[in-house]
Each structure stands twice: as C-alpha cells, then as structure tokens.
mmCIF file of C-alpha atoms in Angstrom:
data_model
loop_
_atom_site.group_PDB
_atom_site.id
_atom_site.type_symbol
_atom_site.label_atom_id
_atom_site.label_comp_id
_atom_site.label_asym_id
_atom_site.label_seq_id
_atom_site.Cartn_x
_atom_site.Cartn_y
_atom_site.Cartn_z
ATOM 1 C CA MET A 11 93.422 128.322 85.309
ATOM 2 C CA ASP A 12 92.706 129.381 88.461
ATOM 3 C CA ILE A 13 90.569 126.648 89.036
ATOM 4 C CA ILE A 14 93.265 124.187 87.585
ATOM 5 C CA ARG A 15 95.604 125.441 90.211
ATOM 6 C CA TYR A 16 93.558 124.857 93.269
ATOM 7 C CA ILE A 17 92.901 121.227 91.460
ATOM 8 C CA LEU A 18 96.309 120.646 91.492
ATOM 9 C CA PHE A 19 96.878 121.961 94.927
ATOM 10 C CA ALA A 20 93.890 119.331 96.056
ATOM 11 C CA GLN A 21 95.092 116.351 94.335
ATOM 12 C CA VAL A 22 98.800 117.035 96.328
ATOM 13 C CA PHE A 23 96.537 116.162 99.153
ATOM 14 C CA ILE A 24 95.329 113.462 97.685
ATOM 15 C CA ALA A 25 98.860 112.136 96.700
ATOM 16 C CA PHE A 26 100.470 112.676 100.114
ATOM 17 C CA PHE A 27 97.236 110.814 101.142
ATOM 18 C CA VAL A 28 97.590 107.650 99.443
ATOM 19 C CA ALA A 29 101.160 107.737 99.703
ATOM 20 C CA GLY A 30 100.945 107.369 103.105
ATOM 21 C CA GLY A 31 98.487 104.895 102.835
ATOM 22 C CA VAL A 32 100.350 102.544 100.274
ATOM 23 C CA PHE A 33 103.382 103.182 102.481
ATOM 24 C CA PHE A 34 101.876 101.958 105.955
ATOM 25 C CA LYS A 35 99.705 99.437 104.442
ATOM 26 C CA GLU A 36 102.614 96.341 104.500
ATOM 27 C CA ARG A 37 106.489 97.375 104.560
ATOM 28 C CA ASN A 38 108.160 96.025 101.480
ATOM 29 C CA LEU A 39 110.091 97.196 98.449
ATOM 30 C CA ARG A 40 107.000 96.972 96.119
ATOM 31 C CA ASN A 41 104.820 98.834 98.497
ATOM 32 C CA THR A 42 107.574 101.526 99.497
ATOM 33 C CA THR A 43 108.391 101.921 95.286
ATOM 34 C CA LEU A 44 104.931 102.731 94.650
ATOM 35 C CA SER A 45 104.079 105.038 97.567
ATOM 36 C CA LEU A 46 107.362 107.121 96.909
ATOM 37 C CA LEU A 47 106.209 107.686 93.244
ATOM 38 C CA ILE A 48 102.839 108.936 93.967
ATOM 39 C CA ALA A 49 104.368 111.037 97.101
ATOM 40 C CA MET A 50 106.867 112.320 93.929
ATOM 41 C CA VAL A 51 104.438 113.091 91.700
ATOM 42 C CA GLY A 52 102.204 115.246 94.507
ATOM 43 C CA PHE A 53 105.456 116.901 95.079
ATOM 44 C CA HIS A 54 106.611 117.587 91.716
ATOM 45 C CA ILE A 55 102.867 119.135 91.305
ATOM 46 C CA LEU A 56 103.532 121.258 94.586
ATOM 47 C CA LEU A 57 107.024 122.484 93.652
ATOM 48 C CA PHE A 58 105.130 123.438 89.816
ATOM 49 C CA LEU A 59 102.467 125.605 91.834
ATOM 50 C CA TYR A 60 105.267 127.136 93.440
ATOM 51 C CA GLY A 61 107.319 127.916 90.375
ATOM 52 C CA SER A 62 104.411 129.125 88.415
ATOM 53 C CA GLY A 63 102.650 131.449 90.998
ATOM 54 C CA GLU A 64 103.158 134.648 92.802
ATOM 55 C CA LEU A 65 104.621 132.677 95.794
ATOM 56 C CA GLY A 66 107.999 131.869 93.739
ATOM 57 C CA MET A 67 108.722 135.672 93.248
ATOM 58 C CA LEU A 68 108.354 136.431 96.464
ATOM 59 C CA TYR A 69 109.813 133.567 98.189
ATOM 60 C CA PRO A 70 113.001 132.926 95.417
ATOM 61 C CA GLN A 71 115.476 130.440 97.410
ATOM 62 C CA PHE A 72 113.789 127.056 96.390
ATOM 63 C CA GLY A 73 113.108 128.088 92.210
ATOM 64 C CA SER A 74 114.386 125.487 89.605
ATOM 65 C CA TRP A 75 115.723 123.465 93.071
ATOM 66 C CA PHE A 76 114.294 119.683 93.084
ATOM 67 C CA TYR A 77 112.285 120.141 89.564
ATOM 68 C CA TYR A 78 113.853 117.928 87.493
ATOM 69 C CA GLU A 79 115.736 115.684 90.278
ATOM 70 C CA ILE A 80 112.095 114.212 91.273
ATOM 71 C CA ALA A 81 110.975 113.830 87.381
ATOM 72 C CA MET A 82 113.723 111.693 86.706
ATOM 73 C CA LEU A 83 113.109 109.609 89.519
ATOM 74 C CA PHE A 84 109.392 108.692 88.221
ATOM 75 C CA GLY A 85 110.834 106.343 85.554
ATOM 76 C CA PRO A 86 113.352 104.117 87.886
ATOM 77 C CA LEU A 87 110.582 104.515 90.829
ATOM 78 C CA LEU A 88 108.131 102.571 88.120
ATOM 79 C CA PHE A 89 110.344 100.374 86.827
ATOM 80 C CA ILE A 90 111.794 98.564 90.227
ATOM 81 C CA HIS A 91 108.003 98.587 91.213
ATOM 82 C CA LEU A 92 106.894 96.217 87.967
ATOM 83 C CA GLN A 93 110.468 94.468 88.874
ATOM 84 C CA CYS A 94 108.342 93.705 92.196
ATOM 85 C CA ILE A 95 105.220 93.142 90.297
ATOM 86 C CA LEU A 96 106.390 90.723 87.326
ATOM 87 C CA LEU A 97 109.961 89.033 89.318
ATOM 88 C CA ASP A 98 109.289 89.242 92.863
ATOM 89 C CA LYS A 99 111.937 91.801 93.668
ATOM 90 C CA ILE A 100 112.378 91.853 97.013
ATOM 91 C CA LYS A 101 115.022 94.103 97.807
ATOM 92 C CA LEU A 102 117.515 97.131 95.797
ATOM 93 C CA GLN A 103 120.729 95.529 94.297
ATOM 94 C CA PHE A 104 123.949 97.459 93.520
ATOM 95 C CA ILE A 105 123.323 97.749 89.736
ATOM 96 C CA ASP A 106 119.517 99.711 90.577
ATOM 97 C CA ALA A 107 122.255 102.463 91.956
ATOM 98 C CA LEU A 108 122.754 102.738 87.617
ATOM 99 C CA HIS A 109 119.192 104.574 87.812
ATOM 100 C CA LEU A 110 120.707 107.411 89.583
ATOM 101 C CA ILE A 111 123.381 108.063 86.388
ATOM 102 C CA PRO A 112 121.274 110.524 84.471
ATOM 103 C CA LEU A 113 120.596 112.785 88.394
ATOM 104 C CA VAL A 114 124.042 112.830 88.509
ATOM 105 C CA ILE A 115 124.819 114.027 84.792
ATOM 106 C CA PHE A 116 121.973 117.305 85.648
ATOM 107 C CA TRP A 117 124.111 117.849 88.844
ATOM 108 C CA ILE A 118 127.579 117.543 86.955
ATOM 109 C CA GLY A 119 125.849 120.126 83.925
ATOM 110 C CA TYR A 120 123.639 122.145 85.878
ATOM 111 C CA GLY A 121 124.886 122.191 89.518
ATOM 112 C CA ASP A 122 126.570 125.347 89.020
ATOM 113 C CA VAL A 123 123.087 127.012 88.073
ATOM 114 C CA LEU A 124 121.595 125.340 91.325
ATOM 115 C CA LEU A 125 123.950 126.478 93.595
ATOM 116 C CA MET A 126 123.722 129.872 93.311
ATOM 117 C CA GLU A 127 121.613 132.531 95.537
ATOM 118 C CA GLY A 128 118.159 132.369 95.002
ATOM 119 C CA GLN A 129 117.413 135.610 93.365
ATOM 120 C CA GLU A 130 120.505 135.597 91.327
ATOM 121 C CA ARG A 131 119.781 131.860 89.951
ATOM 122 C CA ASN A 132 116.094 132.847 88.923
ATOM 123 C CA GLN A 133 117.494 135.782 87.060
ATOM 124 C CA TYR A 134 120.066 133.534 85.487
ATOM 125 C CA VAL A 135 117.315 130.774 84.890
ATOM 126 C CA LEU A 136 115.170 133.942 82.727
ATOM 127 C CA GLU A 137 118.239 135.306 80.961
ATOM 128 C CA ASN A 138 119.802 131.717 79.556
ATOM 129 C CA PHE A 139 116.728 129.719 79.008
ATOM 130 C CA VAL A 140 116.971 128.938 75.819
ATOM 131 C CA ASN A 141 120.829 127.977 75.710
ATOM 132 C CA ARG A 142 121.314 125.847 79.306
ATOM 133 C CA THR A 143 117.810 125.206 80.862
ATOM 134 C CA MET A 144 116.074 124.307 77.530
ATOM 135 C CA ARG A 145 118.792 121.644 77.188
ATOM 136 C CA TRP A 146 117.920 120.064 80.482
ATOM 137 C CA ASN A 147 114.295 120.230 79.788
ATOM 138 C CA TYR A 148 114.617 117.757 76.417
ATOM 139 C CA PHE A 149 117.290 115.473 78.537
ATOM 140 C CA LEU A 150 113.994 114.969 81.270
ATOM 141 C CA ALA A 151 111.670 114.712 77.842
ATOM 142 C CA PHE A 152 114.510 112.428 76.640
ATOM 143 C CA GLN A 153 115.349 109.921 79.934
ATOM 144 C CA MET A 154 111.306 109.534 80.755
ATOM 145 C CA GLY A 155 110.976 108.377 77.179
ATOM 146 C CA ILE A 156 113.334 106.138 77.691
ATOM 147 C CA TYR A 157 112.194 104.609 80.428
ATOM 148 C CA ALA A 158 108.543 104.681 79.463
ATOM 149 C CA ILE A 159 109.885 102.339 76.218
ATOM 150 C CA GLY A 160 111.611 100.627 78.884
ATOM 151 C CA CYS A 161 108.762 99.372 81.163
ATOM 152 C CA ALA A 162 106.523 98.672 78.513
ATOM 153 C CA VAL A 163 108.807 96.587 76.568
ATOM 154 C CA PHE A 164 109.432 94.602 79.744
ATOM 155 C CA LEU A 165 105.760 94.812 81.206
ATOM 156 C CA PHE A 166 104.901 93.046 77.716
ATOM 157 C CA SER A 167 107.471 90.374 77.794
ATOM 158 C CA LYS A 168 106.411 89.145 81.259
ATOM 159 C CA ARG A 169 102.560 89.700 80.047
ATOM 160 C CA ILE A 170 102.278 85.428 79.217
ATOM 161 C CA LYS A 171 102.651 84.376 83.008
ATOM 162 C CA LEU A 172 100.325 87.273 84.578
ATOM 163 C CA SER A 173 97.049 86.938 85.693
ATOM 164 C CA ILE A 174 94.748 89.334 84.079
ATOM 165 C CA GLU A 175 94.266 91.352 87.348
ATOM 166 C CA ARG A 176 97.968 91.834 87.935
ATOM 167 C CA PHE A 177 98.608 92.385 84.048
ATOM 168 C CA GLN A 178 95.869 95.186 84.302
ATOM 169 C CA TYR A 179 97.153 97.027 86.892
ATOM 170 C CA ALA A 180 100.872 97.234 85.652
ATOM 171 C CA LEU A 181 99.428 98.007 82.228
ATOM 172 C CA PHE A 182 97.470 100.761 83.590
ATOM 173 C CA LEU A 183 100.689 102.588 85.823
ATOM 174 C CA VAL A 184 102.848 102.041 82.237
ATOM 175 C CA VAL A 185 99.727 103.483 80.046
ATOM 176 C CA ALA A 186 99.797 106.669 82.452
ATOM 177 C CA TYR A 187 103.162 107.012 82.475
ATOM 178 C CA LEU A 188 103.341 106.821 78.686
ATOM 179 C CA CYS A 189 100.446 109.039 78.524
ATOM 180 C CA SER A 190 102.707 112.010 80.685
ATOM 181 C CA THR A 191 106.048 111.481 78.940
ATOM 182 C CA THR A 192 104.436 111.822 75.761
ATOM 183 C CA LEU A 193 102.640 115.096 76.821
ATOM 184 C CA ILE A 194 105.786 115.967 78.655
ATOM 185 C CA SER A 195 107.822 115.877 75.594
ATOM 186 C CA TYR A 196 105.432 117.735 73.406
ATOM 187 C CA LEU A 197 105.220 120.324 75.826
ATOM 188 C CA THR A 198 108.946 120.761 76.242
ATOM 189 C CA HIS A 199 109.319 121.797 72.536
ATOM 190 C CA TYR A 200 106.086 123.698 72.047
ATOM 191 C CA ALA A 201 104.980 125.141 75.347
ATOM 192 C CA ASP A 202 105.056 128.944 75.590
ATOM 193 C CA GLY A 203 105.176 129.162 78.907
ATOM 194 C CA TRP A 204 105.080 127.327 82.848
ATOM 195 C CA ARG A 205 101.184 127.340 82.557
ATOM 196 C CA ASP A 206 101.069 125.528 79.911
ATOM 197 C CA PHE A 207 102.060 122.315 81.632
ATOM 198 C CA ALA A 208 99.183 122.060 83.504
ATOM 199 C CA SER A 209 97.796 119.325 81.619
ATOM 200 C CA TYR A 210 100.709 117.490 81.909
ATOM 201 C CA TYR A 211 99.575 117.245 85.727
ATOM 202 C CA LEU A 212 95.857 116.589 85.391
ATOM 203 C CA ILE A 213 97.355 113.590 82.994
ATOM 204 C CA LEU A 214 99.761 112.284 85.096
ATOM 205 C CA THR A 215 97.801 112.386 88.222
ATOM 206 C CA LEU A 216 95.792 109.444 86.765
ATOM 207 C CA ILE A 217 98.731 107.430 88.543
ATOM 208 C CA ILE A 218 96.881 108.833 92.076
ATOM 209 C CA PHE A 219 93.508 108.168 91.136
ATOM 210 C CA GLY A 220 93.717 105.121 89.997
ATOM 211 C CA VAL A 221 95.704 103.660 92.887
ATOM 212 C CA GLY A 222 93.958 105.763 95.195
ATOM 213 C CA TYR A 223 90.600 104.331 93.657
ATOM 214 C CA LEU A 224 92.367 100.550 93.321
ATOM 215 C CA LEU A 225 92.873 100.393 96.811
ATOM 216 C CA PHE A 226 89.413 101.467 97.618
ATOM 217 C CA LYS A 227 87.751 98.827 96.229
ATOM 218 C CA ASN A 228 90.217 96.334 96.811
ATOM 219 C CA PRO A 229 91.716 97.071 99.708
ATOM 220 C CA ASP A 230 94.180 94.182 99.893
ATOM 221 C CA PHE A 231 95.293 94.024 96.401
ATOM 222 C CA LEU A 232 99.234 95.230 96.790
ATOM 223 C CA LYS A 233 99.227 92.408 99.675
ATOM 224 C CA LYS A 234 97.739 89.871 97.228
ATOM 225 C CA ILE A 235 100.319 90.801 94.448
ATOM 226 C CA ARG A 236 103.764 88.980 94.831
ATOM 227 C CA LYS A 237 105.353 86.509 92.696
ATOM 228 C CA LYS A 238 103.772 82.908 92.859
ATOM 229 C CA TYR A 239 104.104 80.989 89.594
ATOM 230 C CA PHE A 240 107.332 82.102 87.855
ATOM 231 C CA SER A 241 109.294 79.463 89.127
ATOM 232 C CA SER A 242 106.394 76.682 89.288
ATOM 233 C CA ASN A 243 106.046 74.153 86.416
ATOM 234 C CA LEU A 244 102.364 73.631 86.364
ATOM 235 C CA SER A 245 100.654 73.547 83.259
ATOM 236 C CA GLN A 246 97.182 74.090 82.386
ATOM 237 C CA LYS A 247 96.329 70.534 82.122
ATOM 238 C CA ASP A 248 97.591 70.199 85.871
ATOM 239 C CA MET A 249 95.444 73.236 86.901
ATOM 240 C CA ALA A 250 92.117 71.918 85.107
ATOM 241 C CA ARG A 251 93.001 68.543 86.911
ATOM 242 C CA ILE A 252 92.812 70.473 90.500
ATOM 243 C CA LYS A 253 89.739 72.814 89.422
ATOM 244 C CA GLU A 254 87.687 69.442 88.889
ATOM 245 C CA LYS A 255 89.064 68.512 92.454
ATOM 246 C CA ILE A 256 88.273 71.520 94.054
ATOM 247 C CA GLU A 257 84.397 71.245 92.304
ATOM 248 C CA ASP A 258 84.440 68.112 93.138
ATOM 249 C CA THR A 259 85.164 68.321 96.838
ATOM 250 C CA PHE A 260 83.324 71.395 97.303
ATOM 251 C CA LYS A 261 79.976 69.582 95.898
ATOM 252 C CA LYS A 262 80.359 66.252 97.836
ATOM 253 C CA ASN A 263 82.164 67.200 100.875
ATOM 254 C CA GLN A 264 81.040 70.759 101.268
ATOM 255 C CA LEU A 265 84.501 71.705 103.014
ATOM 256 C CA PHE A 266 83.145 75.261 103.003
ATOM 257 C CA LEU A 267 81.014 73.860 105.518
ATOM 258 C CA ASP A 268 83.728 74.251 107.943
ATOM 259 C CA ASN A 269 84.815 78.423 109.118
ATOM 260 C CA SER A 270 88.083 77.193 109.410
ATOM 261 C CA LEU A 271 88.795 76.113 105.901
ATOM 262 C CA SER A 272 91.581 77.505 104.549
ATOM 263 C CA ILE A 273 94.203 77.294 101.177
ATOM 264 C CA LEU A 274 96.513 75.193 103.269
ATOM 265 C CA SER A 275 93.867 72.335 104.533
ATOM 266 C CA LEU A 276 92.160 72.311 101.277
ATOM 267 C CA ALA A 277 95.365 71.452 99.868
ATOM 268 C CA LYS A 278 95.935 69.129 102.127
ATOM 269 C CA HIS A 279 92.719 67.627 101.759
ATOM 270 C CA LEU A 280 93.295 67.157 97.620
ATOM 271 C CA ASP A 281 96.929 66.016 98.518
ATOM 272 C CA GLU A 282 98.274 68.926 96.311
ATOM 273 C CA LYS A 283 100.829 71.329 96.944
ATOM 274 C CA SER A 284 99.074 74.714 98.345
ATOM 275 C CA HIS A 285 100.616 77.264 95.712
ATOM 276 C CA HIS A 286 99.692 74.711 93.278
ATOM 277 C CA VAL A 287 95.830 75.173 94.536
ATOM 278 C CA SER A 288 96.426 79.012 94.709
ATOM 279 C CA GLN A 289 97.802 78.989 90.949
ATOM 280 C CA THR A 290 94.976 77.384 90.166
ATOM 281 C CA PHE A 291 92.189 79.964 91.901
ATOM 282 C CA SER A 292 94.281 82.936 90.425
ATOM 283 C CA VAL A 293 94.947 81.758 86.979
ATOM 284 C CA LEU A 294 92.193 79.316 85.933
ATOM 285 C CA ILE A 295 89.480 79.886 88.368
ATOM 286 C CA ASP A 296 90.110 83.621 87.826
ATOM 287 C CA GLU A 297 88.717 84.307 91.089
ATOM 288 C CA ASN A 298 90.605 84.489 95.006
ATOM 289 C CA PHE A 299 89.808 81.681 97.470
ATOM 290 C CA ASN A 300 87.911 83.992 100.135
ATOM 291 C CA ASP A 301 85.187 85.135 97.214
ATOM 292 C CA TYR A 302 85.447 81.577 95.860
ATOM 293 C CA VAL A 303 84.201 80.025 99.429
ATOM 294 C CA ASN A 304 81.820 82.932 100.183
ATOM 295 C CA LYS A 305 79.976 82.126 97.377
ATOM 296 C CA HIS A 306 78.979 78.692 97.965
ATOM 297 C CA ARG A 307 78.487 79.653 101.187
ATOM 298 C CA ILE A 308 75.865 81.957 100.596
ATOM 299 C CA ALA A 309 74.127 79.867 98.493
ATOM 300 C CA THR A 310 73.697 77.473 101.177
ATOM 301 C CA ALA A 311 72.658 80.073 103.717
ATOM 302 C CA LYS A 312 69.895 81.374 100.641
ATOM 303 C CA ARG A 313 68.624 77.723 101.135
ATOM 304 C CA HIS A 314 68.487 77.592 104.286
ATOM 305 C CA LEU A 315 66.216 81.234 104.478
ATOM 306 C CA HIS A 316 64.019 80.123 102.392
ATOM 307 C CA ASP A 317 63.286 76.371 103.725
ATOM 308 C CA PRO A 318 60.629 76.091 106.526
ATOM 309 C CA LYS A 319 62.679 74.004 108.285
ATOM 310 C CA TYR A 320 64.913 76.828 109.247
ATOM 311 C CA ASP A 321 62.486 79.575 110.093
ATOM 312 C CA HIS A 322 62.706 79.118 113.642
ATOM 313 C CA TYR A 323 66.750 80.012 113.269
ATOM 314 C CA LYS A 324 68.597 83.280 113.977
ATOM 315 C CA ILE A 325 70.363 85.354 111.219
ATOM 316 C CA GLU A 326 73.507 84.159 113.104
ATOM 317 C CA ALA A 327 72.628 80.750 113.449
ATOM 318 C CA ILE A 328 72.115 80.517 109.380
ATOM 319 C CA ALA A 329 75.124 81.899 109.476
ATOM 320 C CA LEU A 330 76.845 79.751 111.491
ATOM 321 C CA GLU A 331 75.114 76.689 109.345
ATOM 322 C CA SER A 332 76.652 78.144 106.063
ATOM 323 C CA GLY A 333 80.022 77.900 107.419
ATOM 324 C CA PHE A 334 80.447 81.635 108.242
ATOM 325 C CA ASN A 335 82.513 82.408 112.016
ATOM 326 C CA ASN A 336 79.981 85.085 112.735
ATOM 327 C CA LYS A 337 77.105 87.394 111.891
ATOM 328 C CA VAL A 338 78.886 90.170 110.861
ATOM 329 C CA THR A 339 81.176 88.647 108.190
ATOM 330 C CA PHE A 340 78.455 87.089 107.004
ATOM 331 C CA TYR A 341 76.366 89.893 106.346
ATOM 332 C CA LYS A 342 78.723 91.513 104.527
ATOM 333 C CA ALA A 343 79.329 88.763 102.382
ATOM 334 C CA PHE A 344 75.682 88.231 101.705
ATOM 335 C CA THR A 345 75.236 92.073 100.760
ATOM 336 C CA LYS A 346 78.356 91.685 98.650
ATOM 337 C CA PHE A 347 76.707 89.052 96.479
ATOM 338 C CA THR A 348 73.635 89.578 96.664
ATOM 339 C CA ASN A 349 72.836 93.205 96.884
ATOM 340 C CA GLN A 350 70.812 93.030 99.880
ATOM 341 C CA THR A 351 70.816 91.413 103.706
ATOM 342 C CA PRO A 352 69.680 88.113 104.530
ATOM 343 C CA SER A 353 66.726 89.514 106.477
ATOM 344 C CA ALA A 354 65.300 91.071 103.385
ATOM 345 C CA PHE A 355 66.196 87.979 101.722
ATOM 346 C CA ARG A 356 64.069 86.066 104.390
ATOM 347 C CA LYS A 357 61.102 88.440 103.786
ATOM 348 C CA GLN A 358 61.114 87.592 100.273
ATOM 349 C CA LYS A 359 59.685 83.797 100.932
ATOM 350 C CA SER A 360 56.254 84.959 101.566
ATOM 351 C CA SER A 361 55.800 87.385 99.014
#
C-alpha cells in the first residue's frame, strides 16, 4: 500500500504540472475548465492521502473539508468543457450556476459537521458514519452518475458533427469519468475503508496522463479545437469539390513552394471561403493544413536531394527551394515525415 501512496503522491505533482500547462497555454473557458478539472483531481488525491494517512490524525483541522465539494465539481467542469468542445461555449452563463445545486444541498445537510472543530469533527464522523456520512457518499455517487450519463448522452448526440480527432478526445474524457464513477459507486457500497479507494484514484488519474500525453504529442491540439462547422451548410459534395481543387492546384501550380502560403491565401486562390477550406482539411482530408503542405514540400526536397543538378546546393538552399522559410523548420518536418535527416537521405543516393 505504501508504494501506491507514493505513486498517488507523484501523480499529484503531475496533475498540478499538467493543469498549469493547460491553463497558461491559452486563456479561454475551454482551457480553464480542463485545467481546473485536472487540478481538482490532483487536489482530491492529495486530500485522500491526507485523510487516509497519519498526517490526518496529527493535524485533524481539515478532516472531511473539501473532499465532497471537489468531487462534486468534476462533473460540472467536464460538462462545461464538453460544451466548449462541441458547442464552442466561450463564457459562463447564469444558468451554469445550477451546477452548484448539489454543493448547496450538501452544505445544508452536512454543514453543521464541517463547522465543528477538527478533533470534534473527526470523532463525530467516526461515531456517526453510517447514519450521517454514508448517506452523503451515496449522494456523491448519485451526482457523479447523473453527470456521467449526461456527458455520454451529450457527446453521442453531437458525434455526427465532430471530426474523428475531436470525437476521440471527448470520448476519452467521458469514458475516464464513466469508469471513475462506476468504481466510486461500487466502492461506496462495498469498500471496507478509505484505503480501498486507492484503485479509484489510480483510474481517475487516467484523465491526467491522457491529457498530458495528448499535449506532449500535439502541443497545439487544444488550440485547434474550436467550433468551426456547426453553423456551416457545407455538404460532403462541396467538400469533395474543394478537395479536388486543392489537389489540382497543388499539382499544377505548386502553391506549396510559396513559403508564405496560408489557409487564407489558399482559399483566395481557390475562390472559396477560408473556413470551408479549413473544414475540408479537417473532415474530408483528415489532415491539418501545415502537415498537408509540408508533405508536398518534403516530396520536392527529396527529389532535389537525389537530383545531380542540386548536388552543389547546401541543405539550407534545398529547404528554401522546397518552400520552407529556414533550415530548422525544414529539418524538423523532414525528420517527422522520413524518420531521418536531409543529410542522411542525401547520402543514400550514392549507396
């Protein structure tokens, strides 16, 4: 059990680190709700370690404080975050205050216990666990269950309008919360003590590591997630037409050789709306604009690197000829798509 406690304690620091990274990445409601959710998970684990260890007995002042309140915020934060992802919610509304109703009910029904002195409160909780505290454990499990079902229904009702990338992200969060809710409901009824809840916290931290891995793999992912298409009337036929125009202009005009090429300039060249072009990349081409352009640039660079006419060109010159702004960006893109450096690729010509 001591090993598990060490693991959970390490996860607290990881949670706060990931939460801070998400929060300072970009200030908006989407990032703020996710950051708070991860931070609350970390704080919740910290409270569990405090309440189930010797520290809680030595310093009982905060026993039972914030444990239920923080857990009751998981569902609302997740639901509002999903609204940001699926409906482009950008600010809180007065109706969102309804999410705090369970907290108000809890404080009305259990506030007298929380306001007791630390030692007195702990003693009271022990003596009245079955007839007072246990009912609020069931209340918490019920509240989390309602939000788990609500989030799942909300996600699947909007799944048709989502790109694969955004759906997988939202699905991961909902499934992690569903698993946590199912486990906490089971443990509430069958657990023999605080220590049995360690497995719940281990599963709950899937959210932390999942989001952390996602941001490590794709740092701009959260920035890209925003509503673009829910109000769009662009059909699959229109997207297919735009995709064909993109492929045709890249093949004939080689626009990717222009190092200042952007979605806006491409849309202007195609005589299409920029958000329609962006939607076509995300939904039909299923690739972001930068990767699509860089793949064409890398293909050109590979031909140059094996062409005798370019033997006297330095790597930086090859990069500029292929549409890149500088050598660093070129090296990064070339390595990403070929798993080797331009220099190593050039040497293969003679082998």
